[in-house]
Amino acid sequence: LFGVVPPSTVVRIDPNTGDIARLDLDLGESREGPIGHAFIDGTLWALGGSFRETLVEVDPVSMTETRRIQLEDDHGIRSSPADELWLTTLRGVRPVDVESGEIGSLVPLEVDPADLSTSDGVVWVTLPAAAQIARIDTSENLVDLIDTEPGPRNIAVHDGIVWVTHPPTASVSRIDADTGEIVGVTDLDIGGETASVSDIPGFGITDGDAWVF
């Protein structure tokens, strides 16, 4: 298990023993510390800095820093089931080549992205402000927009279905990855109260089931 702890620490927790290994990162005058991490192809990546502009590669075994990449502006970090690393930024997303460390070209979007997932050469991005999902064909960076329920937030792709949480309506929608059509919406029972963004901070897919947090 890996996590980030402000102001500047990455931690590894052994789930069997509870032992904790720590790596303190030098992120300058950062007040936030590392604000995100991703585990890709056996390597841990952490994002931090005062303006979320420092991407750090960490060896998860020795817990040592192996590479540092300075970004030009504010980013968020996202990984995908296909072992691909992407960065979200203001009104766009960028791929990262985990071998070379090269930051790919910006794929522009009309509004700020929240989350993303990938499948079969396609990147799916939630756009809460527009109540849309962006479908990006990575071969040509073509963007198609799909209208959804209000406030799409977290997203995952499994077995040809795109799963999306909608905190404002306390629901999860399912979208056919081939056609882009909404094939179902499940309302969540959260005790009869109106949902807010904090009520659905995340979710995951395992064996075809959606787990909502």
PDB file of C-alpha atoms in Angstrom:
ATOM      1  CA  LEU A   1       0.000   0.000   0.000  1.00  0.00           C
ATOM      2  CA  PHE A   2       1.269   3.471  -0.919  1.00  0.00           C
ATOM      3  CA  GLY A   3       0.165   6.920   0.117  1.00  0.00           C
ATOM      4  CA  VAL A   4       1.229  10.546   0.463  1.00  0.00           C
ATOM      5  CA  VAL A   5       1.400  12.506   3.716  1.00  0.00           C
ATOM      6  CA  PRO A   6       1.800  16.316   3.874  1.00  0.00           C
ATOM      7  CA  PRO A   7       3.988  18.193   3.913  1.00  0.00           C
ATOM      8  CA  SER A   8       6.443  16.131   1.824  1.00  0.00           C
ATOM      9  CA  THR A   9       6.339  12.400   2.571  1.00  0.00           C
ATOM     10  CA  VAL A  10       5.592   9.278   0.534  1.00  0.00           C
ATOM     11  CA  VAL A  11       4.822   6.147   2.570  1.00  0.00           C
ATOM     12  CA  ARG A  12       4.761   2.418   1.857  1.00  0.00           C
ATOM     13  CA  ILE A  13       2.754   0.185   4.221  1.00  0.00           C
ATOM     14  CA  ASP A  14       3.187  -3.579   4.397  1.00  0.00           C
ATOM     15  CA  PRO A  15      -0.417  -4.885   4.667  1.00  0.00           C
ATOM     16  CA  ASN A  16       0.760  -8.063   6.387  1.00  0.00           C
ATOM     17  CA  THR A  17       2.976  -6.600   9.095  1.00  0.00           C
ATOM     18  CA  GLY A  18       1.897  -2.967   9.237  1.00  0.00           C
ATOM     19  CA  ASP A  19       5.523  -1.860   8.815  1.00  0.00           C
ATOM     20  CA  ILE A  20       5.883   1.624   7.320  1.00  0.00           C
ATOM     21  CA  ALA A  21       8.690   2.886   5.080  1.00  0.00           C
ATOM     22  CA  ARG A  22       8.948   6.634   4.469  1.00  0.00           C
ATOM     23  CA  LEU A  23      10.590   8.892   1.913  1.00  0.00           C
ATOM     24  CA  ASP A  24      10.739  12.627   2.563  1.00  0.00           C
ATOM     25  CA  LEU A  25      10.811  14.592  -0.690  1.00  0.00           C
ATOM     26  CA  ASP A  26      12.431  17.980  -1.148  1.00  0.00           C
ATOM     27  CA  LEU A  27       9.594  20.020  -2.646  1.00  0.00           C
ATOM     28  CA  GLY A  28      10.926  23.462  -1.803  1.00  0.00           C
ATOM     29  CA  GLU A  29       8.513  25.810  -0.080  1.00  0.00           C
ATOM     30  CA  SER A  30       5.482  23.666  -0.832  1.00  0.00           C
ATOM     31  CA  ARG A  31       2.657  24.052   1.646  1.00  0.00           C
ATOM     32  CA  GLU A  32       0.572  21.242   0.165  1.00  0.00           C
ATOM     33  CA  GLY A  33       3.291  18.612  -0.138  1.00  0.00           C
ATOM     34  CA  PRO A  34       2.621  15.672  -2.445  1.00  0.00           C
ATOM     35  CA  ILE A  35      -1.056  15.831  -3.447  1.00  0.00           C
ATOM     36  CA  GLY A  36      -1.297  12.711  -5.560  1.00  0.00           C
ATOM     37  CA  HIS A  37       0.428   9.494  -6.535  1.00  0.00           C
ATOM     38  CA  ALA A  38       0.181   6.689  -9.080  1.00  0.00           C
ATOM     39  CA  PHE A  39       1.677   3.203  -9.294  1.00  0.00           C
ATOM     40  CA  ILE A  40       2.610   2.372 -12.895  1.00  0.00           C
ATOM     41  CA  ASP A  41       4.482  -0.676 -14.182  1.00  0.00           C
ATOM     42  CA  GLY A  42       6.312  -1.277 -10.904  1.00  0.00           C
ATOM     43  CA  THR A  43       7.164   2.377 -10.307  1.00  0.00           C
ATOM     44  CA  LEU A  44       5.651   4.908  -7.921  1.00  0.00           C
ATOM     45  CA  TRP A  45       5.066   8.469  -9.119  1.00  0.00           C
ATOM     46  CA  ALA A  46       4.255  11.375  -6.793  1.00  0.00           C
ATOM     47  CA  LEU A  47       3.146  14.889  -7.723  1.00  0.00           C
ATOM     48  CA  GLY A  48       3.778  17.918  -5.516  1.00  0.00           C
ATOM     49  CA  GLY A  49       5.295  21.349  -5.180  1.00  0.00           C
ATOM     50  CA  SER A  50       3.781  24.743  -4.403  1.00  0.00           C
ATOM     51  CA  PHE A  51       1.931  24.739  -7.719  1.00  0.00           C
ATOM     52  CA  ARG A  52       1.765  20.959  -8.254  1.00  0.00           C
ATOM     53  CA  GLU A  53       4.532  21.277 -10.812  1.00  0.00           C
ATOM     54  CA  THR A  54       7.015  18.601  -9.648  1.00  0.00           C
ATOM     55  CA  LEU A  55       6.635  14.973 -10.770  1.00  0.00           C
ATOM     56  CA  VAL A  56       8.861  12.548  -8.835  1.00  0.00           C
ATOM     57  CA  GLU A  57       9.620   8.914  -9.713  1.00  0.00           C
ATOM     58  CA  VAL A  58      10.228   6.662  -6.687  1.00  0.00           C
ATOM     59  CA  ASP A  59      11.642   3.133  -6.495  1.00  0.00           C
ATOM     60  CA  PRO A  60       8.949   1.403  -4.387  1.00  0.00           C
ATOM     61  CA  VAL A  61      11.384  -1.249  -3.088  1.00  0.00           C
ATOM     62  CA  SER A  62      14.239   0.939  -1.867  1.00  0.00           C
ATOM     63  CA  MET A  63      11.966   3.982  -1.366  1.00  0.00           C
ATOM     64  CA  THR A  64      14.467   6.284  -3.047  1.00  0.00           C
ATOM     65  CA  GLU A  65      13.903   9.038  -5.577  1.00  0.00           C
ATOM     66  CA  THR A  66      15.080   7.970  -9.041  1.00  0.00           C
ATOM     67  CA  ARG A  67      13.924  10.805 -11.281  1.00  0.00           C
ATOM     68  CA  ARG A  68      12.366  14.260 -11.120  1.00  0.00           C
ATOM     69  CA  ILE A  69      10.451  16.066 -13.855  1.00  0.00           C
ATOM     70  CA  GLN A  70       9.591  19.758 -13.662  1.00  0.00           C
ATOM     71  CA  LEU A  71       6.289  20.691 -15.246  1.00  0.00           C
ATOM     72  CA  GLU A  72       5.384  24.093 -16.608  1.00  0.00           C
ATOM     73  CA  ASP A  73       2.117  24.571 -14.744  1.00  0.00           C
ATOM     74  CA  ASP A  74      -0.427  23.218 -12.273  1.00  0.00           C
ATOM     75  CA  HIS A  75      -1.296  19.526 -12.741  1.00  0.00           C
ATOM     76  CA  GLY A  76      -3.102  16.610 -11.180  1.00  0.00           C
ATOM     77  CA  ILE A  77      -1.932  13.011 -11.559  1.00  0.00           C
ATOM     78  CA  ARG A  78      -3.975  10.056 -12.801  1.00  0.00           C
ATOM     79  CA  SER A  79      -3.084   6.458 -13.591  1.00  0.00           C
ATOM     80  CA  SER A  80      -5.118   3.899 -15.498  1.00  0.00           C
ATOM     81  CA  PRO A  81      -5.685   0.123 -15.499  1.00  0.00           C
ATOM     82  CA  ALA A  82      -3.656  -0.024 -18.731  1.00  0.00           C
ATOM     83  CA  ASP A  83      -0.512   1.112 -16.850  1.00  0.00           C
ATOM     84  CA  GLU A  84      -0.585   4.514 -18.500  1.00  0.00           C
ATOM     85  CA  LEU A  85       0.239   7.740 -16.694  1.00  0.00           C
ATOM     86  CA  TRP A  86      -1.696  10.912 -17.456  1.00  0.00           C
ATOM     87  CA  LEU A  87      -1.693  14.408 -16.013  1.00  0.00           C
ATOM     88  CA  THR A  88      -4.777  16.553 -15.731  1.00  0.00           C
ATOM     89  CA  THR A  89      -4.343  20.295 -16.030  1.00  0.00           C
ATOM     90  CA  LEU A  90      -6.463  23.364 -16.629  1.00  0.00           C
ATOM     91  CA  ARG A  91      -8.757  22.527 -19.548  1.00  0.00           C
ATOM     92  CA  GLY A  92      -6.800  19.558 -20.789  1.00  0.00           C
ATOM     93  CA  VAL A  93      -4.893  16.312 -20.211  1.00  0.00           C
ATOM     94  CA  ARG A  94      -1.358  15.189 -21.056  1.00  0.00           C
ATOM     95  CA  PRO A  95       0.196  11.703 -21.356  1.00  0.00           C
ATOM     96  CA  VAL A  96       3.519  10.852 -19.715  1.00  0.00           C
ATOM     97  CA  ASP A  97       5.984   8.398 -21.267  1.00  0.00           C
ATOM     98  CA  VAL A  98       7.056   6.487 -18.155  1.00  0.00           C
ATOM     99  CA  GLU A  99      10.188   5.159 -19.901  1.00  0.00           C
ATOM    100  CA  SER A 100      11.638   8.456 -21.114  1.00  0.00           C
ATOM    101  CA  GLY A 101       9.820  10.786 -18.732  1.00  0.00           C
ATOM    102  CA  GLU A 102       8.704  12.868 -21.703  1.00  0.00           C
ATOM    103  CA  ILE A 103       5.484  14.850 -21.230  1.00  0.00           C
ATOM    104  CA  GLY A 104       3.191  14.529 -24.236  1.00  0.00           C
ATOM    105  CA  SER A 105       1.237  17.253 -25.975  1.00  0.00           C
ATOM    106  CA  LEU A 106      -1.800  18.772 -24.324  1.00  0.00           C
ATOM    107  CA  VAL A 107      -5.166  17.433 -25.421  1.00  0.00           C
ATOM    108  CA  PRO A 108      -7.333  20.553 -24.945  1.00  0.00           C
ATOM    109  CA  LEU A 109     -10.788  20.414 -23.366  1.00  0.00           C
ATOM    110  CA  GLU A 110     -13.441  23.104 -23.001  1.00  0.00           C
ATOM    111  CA  VAL A 111     -13.627  22.819 -19.187  1.00  0.00           C
ATOM    112  CA  ASP A 112     -11.398  21.491 -16.419  1.00  0.00           C
ATOM    113  CA  PRO A 113     -11.175  17.670 -16.137  1.00  0.00           C
ATOM    114  CA  ALA A 114     -11.785  15.798 -12.866  1.00  0.00           C
ATOM    115  CA  ASP A 115     -10.786  12.174 -13.438  1.00  0.00           C
ATOM    116  CA  LEU A 116      -9.844   9.818 -16.262  1.00  0.00           C
ATOM    117  CA  SER A 117      -9.462   6.170 -17.211  1.00  0.00           C
ATOM    118  CA  THR A 118      -8.202   4.415 -20.344  1.00  0.00           C
ATOM    119  CA  SER A 119      -9.181   1.381 -22.380  1.00  0.00           C
ATOM    120  CA  ASP A 120      -8.198   0.117 -25.844  1.00  0.00           C
ATOM    121  CA  GLY A 121      -6.520   3.323 -27.000  1.00  0.00           C
ATOM    122  CA  VAL A 122      -9.276   5.573 -25.657  1.00  0.00           C
ATOM    123  CA  VAL A 123      -9.047   8.003 -22.745  1.00  0.00           C
ATOM    124  CA  TRP A 124     -12.292   8.744 -20.909  1.00  0.00           C
ATOM    125  CA  VAL A 125     -12.362  12.040 -18.978  1.00  0.00           C
ATOM    126  CA  THR A 126     -15.039  13.425 -16.664  1.00  0.00           C
ATOM    127  CA  LEU A 127     -15.981  17.095 -17.070  1.00  0.00           C
ATOM    128  CA  PRO A 128     -18.181  18.023 -14.077  1.00  0.00           C
ATOM    129  CA  ALA A 129     -18.814  21.647 -15.039  1.00  0.00           C
ATOM    130  CA  ALA A 130     -20.211  20.611 -18.423  1.00  0.00           C
ATOM    131  CA  ALA A 131     -22.041  17.448 -17.275  1.00  0.00           C
ATOM    132  CA  GLN A 132     -20.147  15.587 -19.972  1.00  0.00           C
ATOM    133  CA  ILE A 133     -17.640  12.800 -20.564  1.00  0.00           C
ATOM    134  CA  ALA A 134     -14.846  13.353 -23.074  1.00  0.00           C
ATOM    135  CA  ARG A 135     -13.881  10.346 -25.207  1.00  0.00           C
ATOM    136  CA  ILE A 136     -10.362  10.862 -26.586  1.00  0.00           C
ATOM    137  CA  ASP A 137      -9.051   8.653 -29.405  1.00  0.00           C
ATOM    138  CA  THR A 138      -5.330   8.675 -28.568  1.00  0.00           C
ATOM    139  CA  SER A 139      -4.258   7.699 -32.101  1.00  0.00           C
ATOM    140  CA  GLU A 140      -5.277  11.154 -33.376  1.00  0.00           C
ATOM    141  CA  ASN A 141      -6.284  12.929 -30.157  1.00  0.00           C
ATOM    142  CA  LEU A 142      -9.837  13.318 -31.448  1.00  0.00           C
ATOM    143  CA  VAL A 143     -12.316  14.365 -28.765  1.00  0.00           C
ATOM    144  CA  ASP A 144     -15.996  13.355 -28.687  1.00  0.00           C
ATOM    145  CA  LEU A 145     -18.266  14.709 -25.954  1.00  0.00           C
ATOM    146  CA  ILE A 146     -21.026  12.654 -24.332  1.00  0.00           C
ATOM    147  CA  ASP A 147     -23.782  14.257 -22.260  1.00  0.00           C
ATOM    148  CA  THR A 148     -24.302  12.590 -18.862  1.00  0.00           C
ATOM    149  CA  GLU A 149     -26.094  12.957 -15.559  1.00  0.00           C
ATOM    150  CA  PRO A 150     -25.080  16.114 -13.604  1.00  0.00           C
ATOM    151  CA  GLY A 151     -21.636  16.396 -12.048  1.00  0.00           C
ATOM    152  CA  PRO A 152     -19.698  13.387 -13.401  1.00  0.00           C
ATOM    153  CA  ARG A 153     -16.693  12.829 -11.147  1.00  0.00           C
ATOM    154  CA  ASN A 154     -14.893   9.468 -10.820  1.00  0.00           C
ATOM    155  CA  ILE A 155     -14.599   7.143 -13.805  1.00  0.00           C
ATOM    156  CA  ALA A 156     -13.483   3.584 -14.544  1.00  0.00           C
ATOM    157  CA  VAL A 157     -13.742   1.276 -17.564  1.00  0.00           C
ATOM    158  CA  HIS A 158     -14.373  -2.459 -17.289  1.00  0.00           C
ATOM    159  CA  ASP A 159     -15.575  -5.022 -19.815  1.00  0.00           C
ATOM    160  CA  GLY A 160     -16.835  -2.501 -22.348  1.00  0.00           C
ATOM    161  CA  ILE A 161     -18.707  -0.420 -19.766  1.00  0.00           C
ATOM    162  CA  VAL A 162     -17.704   3.052 -18.557  1.00  0.00           C
ATOM    163  CA  TRP A 163     -18.742   3.584 -14.919  1.00  0.00           C
ATOM    164  CA  VAL A 164     -19.174   7.161 -13.677  1.00  0.00           C
ATOM    165  CA  THR A 165     -20.114   8.580 -10.270  1.00  0.00           C
ATOM    166  CA  HIS A 166     -22.404  11.624  -9.990  1.00  0.00           C
ATOM    167  CA  PRO A 167     -22.165  13.099  -6.460  1.00  0.00           C
ATOM    168  CA  PRO A 168     -24.823  15.833  -6.986  1.00  0.00           C
ATOM    169  CA  THR A 169     -27.468  13.165  -7.664  1.00  0.00           C
ATOM    170  CA  ALA A 170     -25.923  10.378  -5.554  1.00  0.00           C
ATOM    171  CA  SER A 171     -25.874   8.043  -8.528  1.00  0.00           C
ATOM    172  CA  VAL A 172     -23.633   5.898 -10.717  1.00  0.00           C
ATOM    173  CA  SER A 173     -24.173   5.722 -14.475  1.00  0.00           C
ATOM    174  CA  ARG A 174     -23.061   3.071 -16.958  1.00  0.00           C
ATOM    175  CA  ILE A 175     -22.082   4.002 -20.514  1.00  0.00           C
ATOM    176  CA  ASP A 176     -21.532   1.639 -23.442  1.00  0.00           C
ATOM    177  CA  ALA A 177     -17.888   2.172 -24.419  1.00  0.00           C
ATOM    178  CA  ASP A 178     -18.600   1.385 -28.087  1.00  0.00           C
ATOM    179  CA  THR A 179     -21.690   3.527 -28.667  1.00  0.00           C
ATOM    180  CA  GLY A 180     -21.379   6.198 -25.960  1.00  0.00           C
ATOM    181  CA  GLU A 181     -24.970   5.561 -24.910  1.00  0.00           C
ATOM    182  CA  ILE A 182     -26.041   5.603 -21.252  1.00  0.00           C
ATOM    183  CA  VAL A 183     -27.272   2.066 -20.580  1.00  0.00           C
ATOM    184  CA  GLY A 184     -28.217   2.479 -16.933  1.00  0.00           C
ATOM    185  CA  VAL A 185     -28.225   4.723 -13.870  1.00  0.00           C
ATOM    186  CA  THR A 186     -28.162   3.433 -10.289  1.00  0.00           C
ATOM    187  CA  ASP A 187     -29.348   5.676  -7.458  1.00  0.00           C
ATOM    188  CA  LEU A 188     -27.409   5.244  -4.210  1.00  0.00           C
ATOM    189  CA  ASP A 189     -29.014   5.064  -0.788  1.00  0.00           C
ATOM    190  CA  ILE A 190     -27.038   7.419   1.454  1.00  0.00           C
ATOM    191  CA  GLY A 191     -29.509   7.625   4.291  1.00  0.00           C
ATOM    192  CA  GLY A 192     -32.094   9.762   2.552  1.00  0.00           C
ATOM    193  CA  GLU A 193     -29.965  12.904   2.606  1.00  0.00           C
ATOM    194  CA  THR A 194     -29.059  15.025  -0.393  1.00  0.00           C
ATOM    195  CA  ALA A 195     -25.665  14.009  -1.761  1.00  0.00           C
ATOM    196  CA  SER A 196     -22.737  16.357  -2.060  1.00  0.00           C
ATOM    197  CA  VAL A 197     -19.373  15.979  -3.765  1.00  0.00           C
ATOM    198  CA  SER A 198     -17.765  14.701  -0.545  1.00  0.00           C
ATOM    199  CA  ASP A 199     -20.297  11.878  -0.299  1.00  0.00           C
ATOM    200  CA  ILE A 200     -18.736  10.009  -3.240  1.00  0.00           C
ATOM    201  CA  PRO A 201     -14.967  10.628  -3.053  1.00  0.00           C
ATOM    202  CA  GLY A 202     -14.083   7.587  -5.116  1.00  0.00           C
ATOM    203  CA  PHE A 203     -14.894   4.134  -6.335  1.00  0.00           C
ATOM    204  CA  GLY A 204     -13.410   1.083  -8.014  1.00  0.00           C
ATOM    205  CA  ILE A 205     -14.397  -1.886 -10.165  1.00  0.00           C
ATOM    206  CA  THR A 206     -13.634  -5.511  -9.324  1.00  0.00           C
ATOM    207  CA  ASP A 207     -15.066  -8.621 -11.000  1.00  0.00           C
ATOM    208  CA  GLY A 208     -17.686  -6.493 -12.708  1.00  0.00           C
ATOM    209  CA  ASP A 209     -18.979  -4.936  -9.463  1.00  0.00           C
ATOM    210  CA  ALA A 210     -18.739  -1.233  -8.634  1.00  0.00           C
ATOM    211  CA  TRP A 211     -17.638  -0.281  -5.116  1.00  0.00           C
ATOM    212  CA  VAL A 212     -18.508   3.268  -4.096  1.00  0.00           C
ATOM    213  CA  PHE A 213     -16.780   5.124  -1.249  1.00  0.00           C
TER     214      PHE A 213
END
